[in-house]
């Protein structure tokens, strides 16, 4: 907001995308935005300083050619709006009652959810294990991301009230859709669900909690259609870059100069330019007691429980057992028979390629699958006597 020369997100006219005017709520002591589908701001009016209650000063960005100061400035940063924003707000609200007592979890429920999270075996591509709800204050953004996509729908089902869980599914389904190009044909559905989520938020938790983060959810579909899935609008790479820059600093004296000097040394070093990965995918790695198949960067299958599940393009859930080169790569595995959808509302979970099944119903015979027939890797999450199989989003094909 400071670079744009506008008032901050928590001001009454702080929305960067629309002219919705917030109001101060004395109950929650925040500015709330209860209006949906307000008129959109335009680049033309912004450059004419027509938004006097929104603009504080002229921005130097107006000198950049072909830059739309409304559409090209995003609010849908995955890290801060979704993961550290809405998802964290919901979890803290359920745990601590800061969203009212409608869906507040008891101590027993918090312990049960934490135990379920710790039992989930996440794939090797995900580098952080789940921690309990007692550690939320220390969760990183990726942990909220992983909770939303790979744990939430299972661990919350038995503990949230039915209306709160169905309301949360609107958020889960819409954000999952917007997280992959594979669901792009249904992004218009995500828009409808996010609007229902916002209005439902008022009904279930109260209008006093419709802060700017909740309000901005209605704008992220437009940004996804313009720039791509939410992962392309995330601040994660920049946060990681900041971490690397911090490691370049050796003392508190002239820190900026230290970073610039170290980065110039790295850029001048030909080693970093010439020694790049030349791996050709897919390939097989074998050892005495195991076989590992690397189908692509960030897509590994082996015989372990955490890495042993994949989905075919005919929606068959398969347990990996072996791989052969004869001469093309063939994946060998057993099919989980009788898989079903995990939820039916707001639509069948099969639309998102989410299924549930019983491991006792593995086929007795093994089948061969061409790698071109594989849709994605699956995260297997235990749910009572069954397992819920959820796509590892970045592996979707």
mmCIF file of C-alpha atoms in Angstrom:
data_model
loop_
_atom_site.group_PDB
_atom_site.id
_atom_site.type_symbol
_atom_site.label_atom_id
_atom_site.label_comp_id
_atom_site.label_asym_id
_atom_site.label_seq_id
_atom_site.Cartn_x
_atom_site.Cartn_y
_atom_site.Cartn_z
ATOM 1 C CA UNK A 1 0.000 0.000 0.000
ATOM 2 C CA UNK A 2 2.872 2.389 0.708
ATOM 3 C CA UNK A 3 4.341 1.872 -2.776
ATOM 4 C CA UNK A 4 0.923 2.360 -4.368
ATOM 5 C CA UNK A 5 0.319 5.438 -2.258
ATOM 6 C CA UNK A 6 -2.989 4.132 -0.896
ATOM 7 C CA UNK A 7 -4.445 3.531 2.537
ATOM 8 C CA UNK A 8 -3.677 0.205 4.216
ATOM 9 C CA UNK A 9 -5.732 -2.970 4.055
ATOM 10 C CA UNK A 10 -7.299 -2.308 7.469
ATOM 11 C CA UNK A 11 -8.697 1.093 6.525
ATOM 12 C CA UNK A 12 -12.315 1.575 5.495
ATOM 13 C CA UNK A 13 -11.365 2.137 1.849
ATOM 14 C CA UNK A 14 -8.374 -0.175 1.811
ATOM 15 C CA UNK A 15 -9.459 -2.778 -0.761
ATOM 16 C CA UNK A 16 -7.152 -2.629 -3.777
ATOM 17 C CA UNK A 17 -9.655 -4.256 -6.124
ATOM 18 C CA UNK A 18 -13.104 -2.843 -5.444
ATOM 19 C CA UNK A 19 -14.796 0.228 -4.005
ATOM 20 C CA UNK A 20 -16.350 -1.682 -1.106
ATOM 21 C CA UNK A 21 -16.350 0.563 1.950
ATOM 22 C CA UNK A 22 -15.687 -1.110 5.263
ATOM 23 C CA UNK A 23 -17.059 -0.153 8.631
ATOM 24 C CA UNK A 24 -15.519 -0.242 12.056
ATOM 25 C CA UNK A 25 -16.930 -3.013 14.246
ATOM 26 C CA UNK A 26 -16.749 -2.249 17.954
ATOM 27 C CA UNK A 27 -17.457 -5.877 18.832
ATOM 28 C CA UNK A 28 -14.335 -7.246 17.134
ATOM 29 C CA UNK A 29 -12.466 -3.913 17.113
ATOM 30 C CA UNK A 30 -11.594 -4.301 13.438
ATOM 31 C CA UNK A 31 -12.729 -2.903 10.106
ATOM 32 C CA UNK A 32 -15.103 -5.346 8.429
ATOM 33 C CA UNK A 33 -16.234 -5.686 4.804
ATOM 34 C CA UNK A 34 -19.672 -7.237 4.532
ATOM 35 C CA UNK A 35 -20.485 -6.236 0.936
ATOM 36 C CA UNK A 36 -20.042 -8.699 -1.934
ATOM 37 C CA UNK A 37 -19.513 -7.860 -5.609
ATOM 38 C CA UNK A 38 -18.923 -4.138 -5.260
ATOM 39 C CA UNK A 39 -17.913 -2.161 -8.338
ATOM 40 C CA UNK A 40 -14.343 -2.879 -9.440
ATOM 41 C CA UNK A 41 -11.686 -0.191 -9.395
ATOM 42 C CA UNK A 42 -10.147 0.688 -12.768
ATOM 43 C CA UNK A 43 -6.655 1.669 -13.822
ATOM 44 C CA UNK A 44 -8.021 4.729 -15.620
ATOM 45 C CA UNK A 45 -9.722 6.123 -12.529
ATOM 46 C CA UNK A 46 -6.724 5.286 -10.359
ATOM 47 C CA UNK A 47 -4.392 7.250 -12.630
ATOM 48 C CA UNK A 48 -6.813 10.196 -12.532
ATOM 49 C CA UNK A 49 -6.739 10.104 -8.701
ATOM 50 C CA UNK A 50 -10.492 9.556 -8.739
ATOM 51 C CA UNK A 51 -10.409 7.451 -5.556
ATOM 52 C CA UNK A 52 -9.813 10.280 -3.116
ATOM 53 C CA UNK A 53 -10.780 8.225 -0.054
ATOM 54 C CA UNK A 54 -8.469 5.387 -1.168
ATOM 55 C CA UNK A 55 -5.410 7.199 -2.537
ATOM 56 C CA UNK A 56 -3.059 9.159 -0.308
ATOM 57 C CA UNK A 57 -0.355 10.214 -2.737
ATOM 58 C CA UNK A 58 0.901 9.677 -6.274
ATOM 59 C CA UNK A 59 2.784 6.450 -6.855
ATOM 60 C CA UNK A 60 5.963 6.170 -8.964
ATOM 61 C CA UNK A 61 4.471 2.997 -10.461
ATOM 62 C CA UNK A 62 2.404 5.107 -12.862
ATOM 63 C CA UNK A 63 5.580 5.630 -14.902
ATOM 64 C CA UNK A 64 5.869 1.911 -15.690
ATOM 65 C CA UNK A 65 4.444 1.334 -19.186
ATOM 66 C CA UNK A 66 1.642 -1.201 -19.686
ATOM 67 C CA UNK A 67 1.198 -1.719 -15.937
ATOM 68 C CA UNK A 68 -2.427 -1.913 -14.860
ATOM 69 C CA UNK A 69 -2.335 -0.533 -11.327
ATOM 70 C CA UNK A 70 -5.451 -2.482 -10.360
ATOM 71 C CA UNK A 71 -5.398 -5.794 -12.214
ATOM 72 C CA UNK A 72 -1.616 -6.271 -12.160
ATOM 73 C CA UNK A 73 -1.303 -5.692 -8.406
ATOM 74 C CA UNK A 74 -2.280 -8.926 -6.662
ATOM 75 C CA UNK A 75 -3.978 -9.458 -3.324
ATOM 76 C CA UNK A 76 -4.099 -13.253 -3.655
ATOM 77 C CA UNK A 77 -0.625 -14.027 -2.328
ATOM 78 C CA UNK A 78 -0.887 -17.689 -1.401
ATOM 79 C CA UNK A 79 1.362 -17.423 1.649
ATOM 80 C CA UNK A 80 -0.175 -14.432 3.386
ATOM 81 C CA UNK A 81 -3.814 -14.479 2.262
ATOM 82 C CA UNK A 82 -4.565 -18.218 2.290
ATOM 83 C CA UNK A 83 -2.038 -20.061 4.455
ATOM 84 C CA UNK A 84 -1.013 -17.535 7.107
ATOM 85 C CA UNK A 85 -4.277 -15.666 6.588
ATOM 86 C CA UNK A 86 -7.584 -17.511 6.351
ATOM 87 C CA UNK A 87 -6.367 -21.024 7.222
ATOM 88 C CA UNK A 88 -4.514 -19.872 10.312
ATOM 89 C CA UNK A 89 -7.468 -17.699 11.329
ATOM 90 C CA UNK A 90 -9.829 -20.658 11.113
ATOM 91 C CA UNK A 91 -7.562 -22.983 13.081
ATOM 92 C CA UNK A 92 -7.003 -20.455 15.850
ATOM 93 C CA UNK A 93 -10.711 -19.670 15.892
ATOM 94 C CA UNK A 94 -11.650 -23.329 16.305
ATOM 95 C CA UNK A 95 -8.969 -23.998 18.885
ATOM 96 C CA UNK A 96 -9.245 -20.854 21.007
ATOM 97 C CA UNK A 97 -12.822 -19.756 20.373
ATOM 98 C CA UNK A 98 -11.754 -16.464 18.784
ATOM 99 C CA UNK A 99 -14.423 -16.975 16.114
ATOM 100 C CA UNK A 100 -17.095 -17.399 18.747
ATOM 101 C CA UNK A 101 -18.126 -20.637 20.384
ATOM 102 C CA UNK A 102 -20.138 -22.043 17.468
ATOM 103 C CA UNK A 103 -17.341 -24.363 16.362
ATOM 104 C CA UNK A 104 -14.930 -24.198 19.293
ATOM 105 C CA UNK A 105 -13.087 -27.458 19.844
ATOM 106 C CA UNK A 106 -12.906 -29.078 23.261
ATOM 107 C CA UNK A 107 -9.595 -30.065 24.824
ATOM 108 C CA UNK A 108 -10.311 -33.711 23.991
ATOM 109 C CA UNK A 109 -11.010 -32.840 20.352
ATOM 110 C CA UNK A 110 -7.825 -30.775 20.107
ATOM 111 C CA UNK A 111 -5.797 -33.699 21.454
ATOM 112 C CA UNK A 112 -7.531 -36.140 19.106
ATOM 113 C CA UNK A 113 -6.899 -33.957 16.043
ATOM 114 C CA UNK A 114 -3.269 -33.454 17.070
ATOM 115 C CA UNK A 115 -2.790 -37.205 17.448
ATOM 116 C CA UNK A 116 -4.319 -37.826 14.010
ATOM 117 C CA UNK A 117 -2.063 -35.214 12.428
ATOM 118 C CA UNK A 118 1.073 -36.729 13.940
ATOM 119 C CA UNK A 119 0.138 -40.157 12.563
ATOM 120 C CA UNK A 120 -0.155 -38.930 8.971
ATOM 121 C CA UNK A 121 2.799 -40.056 6.872
ATOM 122 C CA UNK A 122 3.370 -37.284 4.363
ATOM 123 C CA UNK A 123 5.268 -38.045 1.129
ATOM 124 C CA UNK A 124 8.991 -37.374 0.923
ATOM 125 C CA UNK A 125 8.292 -34.342 -1.299
ATOM 126 C CA UNK A 126 6.811 -32.612 1.770
ATOM 127 C CA UNK A 127 9.658 -31.801 4.113
ATOM 128 C CA UNK A 128 7.781 -30.899 7.288
ATOM 129 C CA UNK A 129 5.822 -33.380 9.369
ATOM 130 C CA UNK A 130 2.539 -32.304 10.876
ATOM 131 C CA UNK A 131 2.722 -30.896 14.376
ATOM 132 C CA UNK A 132 -0.122 -30.762 16.873
ATOM 133 C CA UNK A 133 -2.586 -27.906 17.277
ATOM 134 C CA UNK A 134 -0.769 -26.917 20.465
ATOM 135 C CA UNK A 135 2.126 -25.780 18.232
ATOM 136 C CA UNK A 136 0.121 -23.574 15.851
ATOM 137 C CA UNK A 137 1.990 -20.481 17.022
ATOM 138 C CA UNK A 138 5.158 -22.057 15.605
ATOM 139 C CA UNK A 139 3.698 -23.467 12.370
ATOM 140 C CA UNK A 140 5.266 -22.222 9.153
ATOM 141 C CA UNK A 141 3.216 -21.174 6.150
ATOM 142 C CA UNK A 142 3.862 -24.502 4.420
ATOM 143 C CA UNK A 143 2.404 -26.345 7.408
ATOM 144 C CA UNK A 144 -0.882 -24.469 7.081
ATOM 145 C CA UNK A 145 -0.740 -25.183 3.343
ATOM 146 C CA UNK A 146 -0.206 -28.902 3.927
ATOM 147 C CA UNK A 147 -2.891 -28.998 6.593
ATOM 148 C CA UNK A 148 -5.429 -27.439 4.250
ATOM 149 C CA UNK A 149 -4.731 -29.751 1.324
ATOM 150 C CA UNK A 150 -3.683 -33.050 2.917
ATOM 151 C CA UNK A 151 -5.019 -33.244 6.455
ATOM 152 C CA UNK A 152 -7.956 -30.949 7.097
ATOM 153 C CA UNK A 153 -10.830 -32.753 5.405
ATOM 154 C CA UNK A 154 -10.026 -35.974 7.276
ATOM 155 C CA UNK A 155 -9.101 -34.793 10.769
ATOM 156 C CA UNK A 156 -11.855 -32.168 11.009
ATOM 157 C CA UNK A 157 -14.730 -34.332 9.797
ATOM 158 C CA UNK A 158 -15.398 -36.017 13.120
ATOM 159 C CA UNK A 159 -14.863 -32.939 15.276
ATOM 160 C CA UNK A 160 -16.350 -29.842 13.649
ATOM 161 C CA UNK A 161 -20.127 -29.305 13.742
ATOM 162 C CA UNK A 162 -21.735 -30.460 10.498
ATOM 163 C CA UNK A 163 -22.568 -26.954 9.272
ATOM 164 C CA UNK A 164 -19.065 -25.651 10.038
ATOM 165 C CA UNK A 165 -17.471 -28.641 8.280
ATOM 166 C CA UNK A 166 -19.642 -28.235 5.177
ATOM 167 C CA UNK A 167 -18.805 -24.545 5.189
ATOM 168 C CA UNK A 168 -15.088 -25.345 5.402
ATOM 169 C CA UNK A 169 -15.404 -27.723 2.435
ATOM 170 C CA UNK A 170 -16.354 -24.713 0.299
ATOM 171 C CA UNK A 171 -13.000 -23.171 1.167
ATOM 172 C CA UNK A 172 -11.070 -26.429 0.727
ATOM 173 C CA UNK A 173 -12.612 -27.251 -2.649
ATOM 174 C CA UNK A 174 -12.254 -23.764 -4.110
ATOM 175 C CA UNK A 175 -8.635 -23.293 -3.014
ATOM 176 C CA UNK A 176 -7.723 -26.797 -4.210
ATOM 177 C CA UNK A 177 -9.251 -26.046 -7.606
ATOM 178 C CA UNK A 178 -7.351 -22.778 -7.880
ATOM 179 C CA UNK A 179 -4.083 -24.512 -6.939
ATOM 180 C CA UNK A 180 -3.701 -26.505 -10.151
ATOM 181 C CA UNK A 181 -4.206 -25.949 -13.862
ATOM 182 C CA UNK A 182 -5.719 -29.440 -13.999
ATOM 183 C CA UNK A 183 -8.894 -28.024 -12.443
ATOM 184 C CA UNK A 184 -8.944 -24.885 -14.586
ATOM 185 C CA UNK A 185 -12.186 -25.816 -16.335
ATOM 186 C CA UNK A 186 -13.916 -25.612 -12.937
ATOM 187 C CA UNK A 187 -12.483 -22.299 -11.771
ATOM 188 C CA UNK A 188 -15.844 -20.637 -12.395
ATOM 189 C CA UNK A 189 -17.259 -23.028 -9.783
ATOM 190 C CA UNK A 190 -14.536 -21.937 -7.353
ATOM 191 C CA UNK A 191 -15.761 -18.352 -7.699
ATOM 192 C CA UNK A 192 -19.293 -19.355 -6.697
ATOM 193 C CA UNK A 193 -18.053 -21.424 -3.752
ATOM 194 C CA UNK A 194 -15.845 -18.628 -2.421
ATOM 195 C CA UNK A 195 -18.775 -16.228 -2.489
ATOM 196 C CA UNK A 196 -20.845 -18.813 -0.606
ATOM 197 C CA UNK A 197 -17.976 -19.228 1.846
ATOM 198 C CA UNK A 198 -17.921 -15.497 2.567
ATOM 199 C CA UNK A 199 -21.685 -15.248 3.085
ATOM 200 C CA UNK A 200 -21.628 -18.461 5.121
ATOM 201 C CA UNK A 201 -18.867 -16.997 7.279
ATOM 202 C CA UNK A 202 -21.265 -14.259 8.341
ATOM 203 C CA UNK A 203 -23.980 -16.788 9.152
ATOM 204 C CA UNK A 204 -21.869 -19.294 11.091
ATOM 205 C CA UNK A 205 -19.302 -17.077 12.808
ATOM 206 C CA UNK A 206 -20.768 -13.585 12.563
ATOM 207 C CA UNK A 207 -20.354 -10.504 10.392
ATOM 208 C CA UNK A 208 -17.855 -9.084 12.891
ATOM 209 C CA UNK A 209 -15.178 -11.475 11.574
ATOM 210 C CA UNK A 210 -15.387 -10.518 7.879
ATOM 211 C CA UNK A 211 -11.987 -8.851 7.790
ATOM 212 C CA UNK A 212 -9.995 -7.906 4.699
ATOM 213 C CA UNK A 213 -8.586 -11.438 4.287
ATOM 214 C CA UNK A 214 -12.063 -12.951 4.059
ATOM 215 C CA UNK A 215 -13.212 -10.131 1.782
ATOM 216 C CA UNK A 216 -10.256 -10.548 -0.599
ATOM 217 C CA UNK A 217 -11.149 -14.187 -1.294
ATOM 218 C CA UNK A 218 -13.726 -12.946 -3.806
ATOM 219 C CA UNK A 219 -10.932 -11.403 -5.902
ATOM 220 C CA UNK A 220 -8.521 -14.336 -6.200
ATOM 221 C CA UNK A 221 -10.339 -16.104 -9.049
ATOM 222 C CA UNK A 222 -9.874 -13.051 -11.286
ATOM 223 C CA UNK A 223 -6.175 -13.053 -10.449
ATOM 224 C CA UNK A 224 -5.828 -16.794 -11.032
ATOM 225 C CA UNK A 225 -7.455 -16.438 -14.451
ATOM 226 C CA UNK A 226 -4.964 -13.693 -15.297
ATOM 227 C CA UNK A 227 -1.743 -15.041 -13.758
ATOM 228 C CA UNK A 228 -2.290 -18.772 -13.234
ATOM 229 C CA UNK A 229 -2.753 -21.061 -10.197
ATOM 230 C CA UNK A 230 -2.259 -19.727 -6.692
ATOM 231 C CA UNK A 231 1.208 -21.292 -6.480
ATOM 232 C CA UNK A 232 2.389 -18.820 -9.137
ATOM 233 C CA UNK A 233 1.289 -15.916 -6.930
ATOM 234 C CA UNK A 234 2.971 -17.034 -3.713
ATOM 235 C CA UNK A 235 5.644 -15.222 -1.730
ATOM 236 C CA UNK A 236 7.330 -18.511 -0.752
ATOM 237 C CA UNK A 237 10.283 -18.131 -3.181
ATOM 238 C CA UNK A 238 10.970 -14.639 -1.858
ATOM 239 C CA UNK A 239 10.810 -15.792 1.763
ATOM 240 C CA UNK A 240 13.286 -18.551 0.906
ATOM 241 C CA UNK A 241 15.489 -15.998 -0.829
ATOM 242 C CA UNK A 242 15.496 -13.832 2.292
ATOM 243 C CA UNK A 243 16.670 -16.811 4.308
ATOM 244 C CA UNK A 244 19.574 -17.391 1.942
ATOM 245 C CA UNK A 245 20.522 -13.724 2.086
ATOM 246 C CA UNK A 246 20.519 -13.783 5.889
ATOM 247 C CA UNK A 247 23.052 -16.610 5.777
ATOM 248 C CA UNK A 248 25.374 -14.387 3.750
ATOM 249 C CA UNK A 249 25.687 -11.916 6.617
ATOM 250 C CA UNK A 250 28.622 -12.455 8.972
ATOM 251 C CA UNK A 251 28.203 -9.474 11.311
ATOM 252 C CA UNK A 252 25.907 -6.561 12.025
ATOM 253 C CA UNK A 253 28.229 -4.072 10.327
ATOM 254 C CA UNK A 254 27.172 -2.851 6.864
ATOM 255 C CA UNK A 255 24.770 -5.734 6.319
ATOM 256 C CA UNK A 256 23.472 -4.492 2.964
ATOM 257 C CA UNK A 257 26.992 -4.166 1.585
ATOM 258 C CA UNK A 258 27.777 -7.693 2.775
ATOM 259 C CA UNK A 259 24.776 -9.153 0.961
ATOM 260 C CA UNK A 260 25.545 -7.287 -2.267
ATOM 261 C CA UNK A 261 29.190 -8.398 -2.188
ATOM 262 C CA UNK A 262 28.358 -12.050 -1.550
ATOM 263 C CA UNK A 263 25.671 -12.122 -4.257
ATOM 264 C CA UNK A 264 28.041 -10.556 -6.782
ATOM 265 C CA UNK A 265 30.617 -13.243 -5.933
ATOM 266 C CA UNK A 266 28.038 -15.982 -6.468
ATOM 267 C CA UNK A 267 26.941 -14.497 -9.792
ATOM 268 C CA UNK A 268 30.551 -14.233 -10.946
ATOM 269 C CA UNK A 269 31.276 -17.859 -10.110
ATOM 270 C CA UNK A 270 30.919 -20.020 -13.220
ATOM 271 C CA UNK A 271 30.400 -23.125 -11.082
ATOM 272 C CA UNK A 272 26.817 -22.147 -10.270
ATOM 273 C CA UNK A 273 26.089 -21.428 -13.919
ATOM 274 C CA UNK A 274 27.548 -24.600 -15.437
ATOM 275 C CA UNK A 275 26.803 -27.233 -12.783
ATOM 276 C CA UNK A 276 23.090 -27.627 -13.256
ATOM 277 C CA UNK A 277 21.072 -30.797 -12.981
ATOM 278 C CA UNK A 278 21.040 -32.815 -16.201
ATOM 279 C CA UNK A 279 18.812 -35.628 -14.984
ATOM 280 C CA UNK A 280 16.501 -37.180 -17.524
ATOM 281 C CA UNK A 281 13.127 -38.313 -16.252
ATOM 282 C CA UNK A 282 11.780 -40.846 -15.571
ATOM 283 C CA UNK A 283 14.443 -43.176 -14.164
ATOM 284 C CA UNK A 284 14.747 -46.067 -11.713
ATOM 285 C CA UNK A 285 16.968 -46.384 -8.660
ATOM 286 C CA UNK A 286 17.404 -49.858 -7.224
ATOM 287 C CA UNK A 287 18.985 -51.248 -4.079
ATOM 288 C CA UNK A 288 19.110 -54.672 -2.474
ATOM 289 C CA UNK A 289 15.674 -54.456 -0.905
ATOM 290 C CA UNK A 290 13.819 -51.652 -2.689
ATOM 291 C CA UNK A 291 13.002 -50.013 -5.995
ATOM 292 C CA UNK A 292 12.486 -46.283 -6.376
ATOM 293 C CA UNK A 293 11.059 -44.604 -9.469
ATOM 294 C CA UNK A 294 11.559 -40.891 -10.082
ATOM 295 C CA UNK A 295 8.926 -39.913 -12.631
ATOM 296 C CA UNK A 296 9.744 -36.219 -12.542
ATOM 297 C CA UNK A 297 11.349 -33.647 -10.312
ATOM 298 C CA UNK A 298 9.302 -33.804 -7.127
ATOM 299 C CA UNK A 299 7.514 -37.040 -8.041
ATOM 300 C CA UNK A 300 8.971 -40.197 -6.503
ATOM 301 C CA UNK A 301 7.391 -43.607 -5.995
ATOM 302 C CA UNK A 302 8.736 -46.422 -3.842
ATOM 303 C CA UNK A 303 7.418 -49.289 -1.742
ATOM 304 C CA UNK A 304 7.058 -47.322 1.497
ATOM 305 C CA UNK A 305 3.654 -46.332 2.850
ATOM 306 C CA UNK A 306 4.325 -42.619 2.398
ATOM 307 C CA UNK A 307 5.532 -42.848 -1.217
ATOM 308 C CA UNK A 308 3.687 -45.896 -2.461
ATOM 309 C CA UNK A 309 0.400 -44.551 -3.830
ATOM 310 C CA UNK A 310 -0.616 -43.116 -7.184
ATOM 311 C CA UNK A 311 -3.756 -42.467 -9.218
ATOM 312 C CA UNK A 312 -4.212 -43.491 -12.825
ATOM 313 C CA UNK A 313 -6.007 -41.399 -15.421
ATOM 314 C CA UNK A 314 -8.894 -43.858 -15.194
ATOM 315 C CA UNK A 315 -9.150 -42.973 -11.462
ATOM 316 C CA UNK A 316 -7.741 -46.234 -10.127
ATOM 317 C CA UNK A 317 -5.936 -45.974 -6.788
ATOM 318 C CA UNK A 318 -2.803 -48.125 -7.011
ATOM 319 C CA UNK A 319 -0.251 -49.372 -4.480
ATOM 320 C CA UNK A 320 3.212 -49.295 -6.061
ATOM 321 C CA UNK A 321 5.203 -52.530 -5.838
ATOM 322 C CA UNK A 322 7.819 -52.552 -8.602
ATOM 323 C CA UNK A 323 8.986 -51.052 -11.881
ATOM 324 C CA UNK A 324 10.576 -52.494 -14.997
ATOM 325 C CA UNK A 325 12.318 -51.224 -18.137
ATOM 326 C CA UNK A 326 11.181 -53.477 -21.009
ATOM 327 C CA UNK A 327 12.240 -51.284 -22.876
ATOM 328 C CA UNK A 328 9.828 -48.533 -21.801
ATOM 329 C CA UNK A 329 9.209 -47.869 -18.126
ATOM 330 C CA UNK A 330 6.279 -49.809 -16.668
ATOM 331 C CA UNK A 331 4.960 -49.360 -13.138
ATOM 332 C CA UNK A 332 3.717 -52.425 -11.312
ATOM 333 C CA UNK A 333 1.137 -52.313 -8.541
ATOM 334 C CA UNK A 334 -2.069 -53.527 -6.931
ATOM 335 C CA UNK A 335 -5.367 -51.699 -7.369
ATOM 336 C CA UNK A 336 -7.543 -50.696 -4.411
ATOM 337 C CA UNK A 337 -10.927 -52.171 -5.279
ATOM 338 C CA UNK A 338 -14.231 -50.517 -4.442
ATOM 339 C CA UNK A 339 -12.983 -46.972 -3.891
ATOM 340 C CA UNK A 340 -15.639 -44.367 -3.165
ATOM 341 C CA UNK A 341 -15.963 -40.610 -2.987
ATOM 342 C CA UNK A 342 -15.042 -39.140 0.393
ATOM 343 C CA UNK A 343 -17.680 -36.398 0.337
ATOM 344 C CA UNK A 344 -20.652 -35.553 -1.872
ATOM 345 C CA UNK A 345 -21.252 -31.898 -1.020
ATOM 346 C CA UNK A 346 -20.595 -29.264 -2.406
ATOM 347 C CA UNK A 347 -19.858 -31.808 -5.171
ATOM 348 C CA UNK A 348 -18.448 -35.315 -5.414
ATOM 349 C CA UNK A 349 -14.872 -35.453 -4.147
ATOM 350 C CA UNK A 350 -13.943 -37.437 -7.265
ATOM 351 C CA UNK A 351 -13.994 -34.116 -9.154
ATOM 352 C CA UNK A 352 -10.845 -33.263 -7.171
ATOM 353 C CA UNK A 353 -9.611 -36.875 -7.518
ATOM 354 C CA UNK A 354 -10.110 -37.506 -3.800
ATOM 355 C CA UNK A 355 -11.185 -41.059 -2.958
ATOM 356 C CA UNK A 356 -11.441 -43.341 0.051
ATOM 357 C CA UNK A 357 -10.904 -47.078 0.206
ATOM 358 C CA UNK A 358 -10.013 -50.020 2.406
ATOM 359 C CA UNK A 359 -6.524 -51.508 2.195
ATOM 360 C CA UNK A 360 -7.993 -54.953 2.805
ATOM 361 C CA UNK A 361 -9.478 -54.700 -0.674
ATOM 362 C CA UNK A 362 -6.207 -54.613 -2.599
ATOM 363 C CA UNK A 363 -6.372 -56.711 -5.754
ATOM 364 C CA UNK A 364 -4.700 -60.103 -5.455
ATOM 365 C CA UNK A 365 -2.959 -59.732 -8.794
ATOM 366 C CA UNK A 366 -0.581 -57.006 -9.875
ATOM 367 C CA UNK A 367 -1.067 -54.817 -12.933
ATOM 368 C CA UNK A 368 1.321 -52.933 -15.201
ATOM 369 C CA UNK A 369 0.854 -49.225 -15.915
ATOM 370 C CA UNK A 370 2.534 -47.042 -18.488
ATOM 371 C CA UNK A 371 3.858 -43.822 -16.933
ATOM 372 C CA UNK A 372 1.697 -41.812 -19.351
ATOM 373 C CA UNK A 373 -1.357 -43.357 -17.675
ATOM 374 C CA UNK A 374 -0.459 -41.984 -14.240
ATOM 375 C CA UNK A 375 -2.401 -38.902 -13.168
ATOM 376 C CA UNK A 376 -0.676 -38.020 -9.891
ATOM 377 C CA UNK A 377 0.901 -39.201 -6.685
ATOM 378 C CA UNK A 378 -1.434 -39.676 -3.720
ATOM 379 C CA UNK A 379 -1.218 -38.816 -0.043
ATOM 380 C CA UNK A 380 -2.774 -41.645 1.985
ATOM 381 C CA UNK A 381 -4.460 -40.434 5.186
ATOM 382 C CA UNK A 382 -5.908 -42.934 7.644
ATOM 383 C CA UNK A 383 -9.561 -42.422 8.530
ATOM 384 C CA UNK A 384 -11.012 -45.017 10.910
ATOM 385 C CA UNK A 385 -10.747 -48.345 9.060
ATOM 386 C CA UNK A 386 -10.292 -46.722 5.653
ATOM 387 C CA UNK A 387 -7.763 -44.494 3.964
ATOM 388 C CA UNK A 388 -8.475 -41.231 2.180
ATOM 389 C CA UNK A 389 -6.360 -40.722 -0.934
ATOM 390 C CA UNK A 390 -5.646 -37.088 -1.794
ATOM 391 C CA UNK A 391 -3.676 -35.866 -4.847
ATOM 392 C CA UNK A 392 -0.248 -34.373 -4.221
ATOM 393 C CA UNK A 393 -1.107 -31.199 -6.090
ATOM 394 C CA UNK A 394 2.168 -30.412 -7.824
ATOM 395 C CA UNK A 395 2.258 -33.925 -9.361
ATOM 396 C CA UNK A 396 -1.111 -33.618 -11.119
ATOM 397 C CA UNK A 397 -0.827 -34.184 -14.860
#
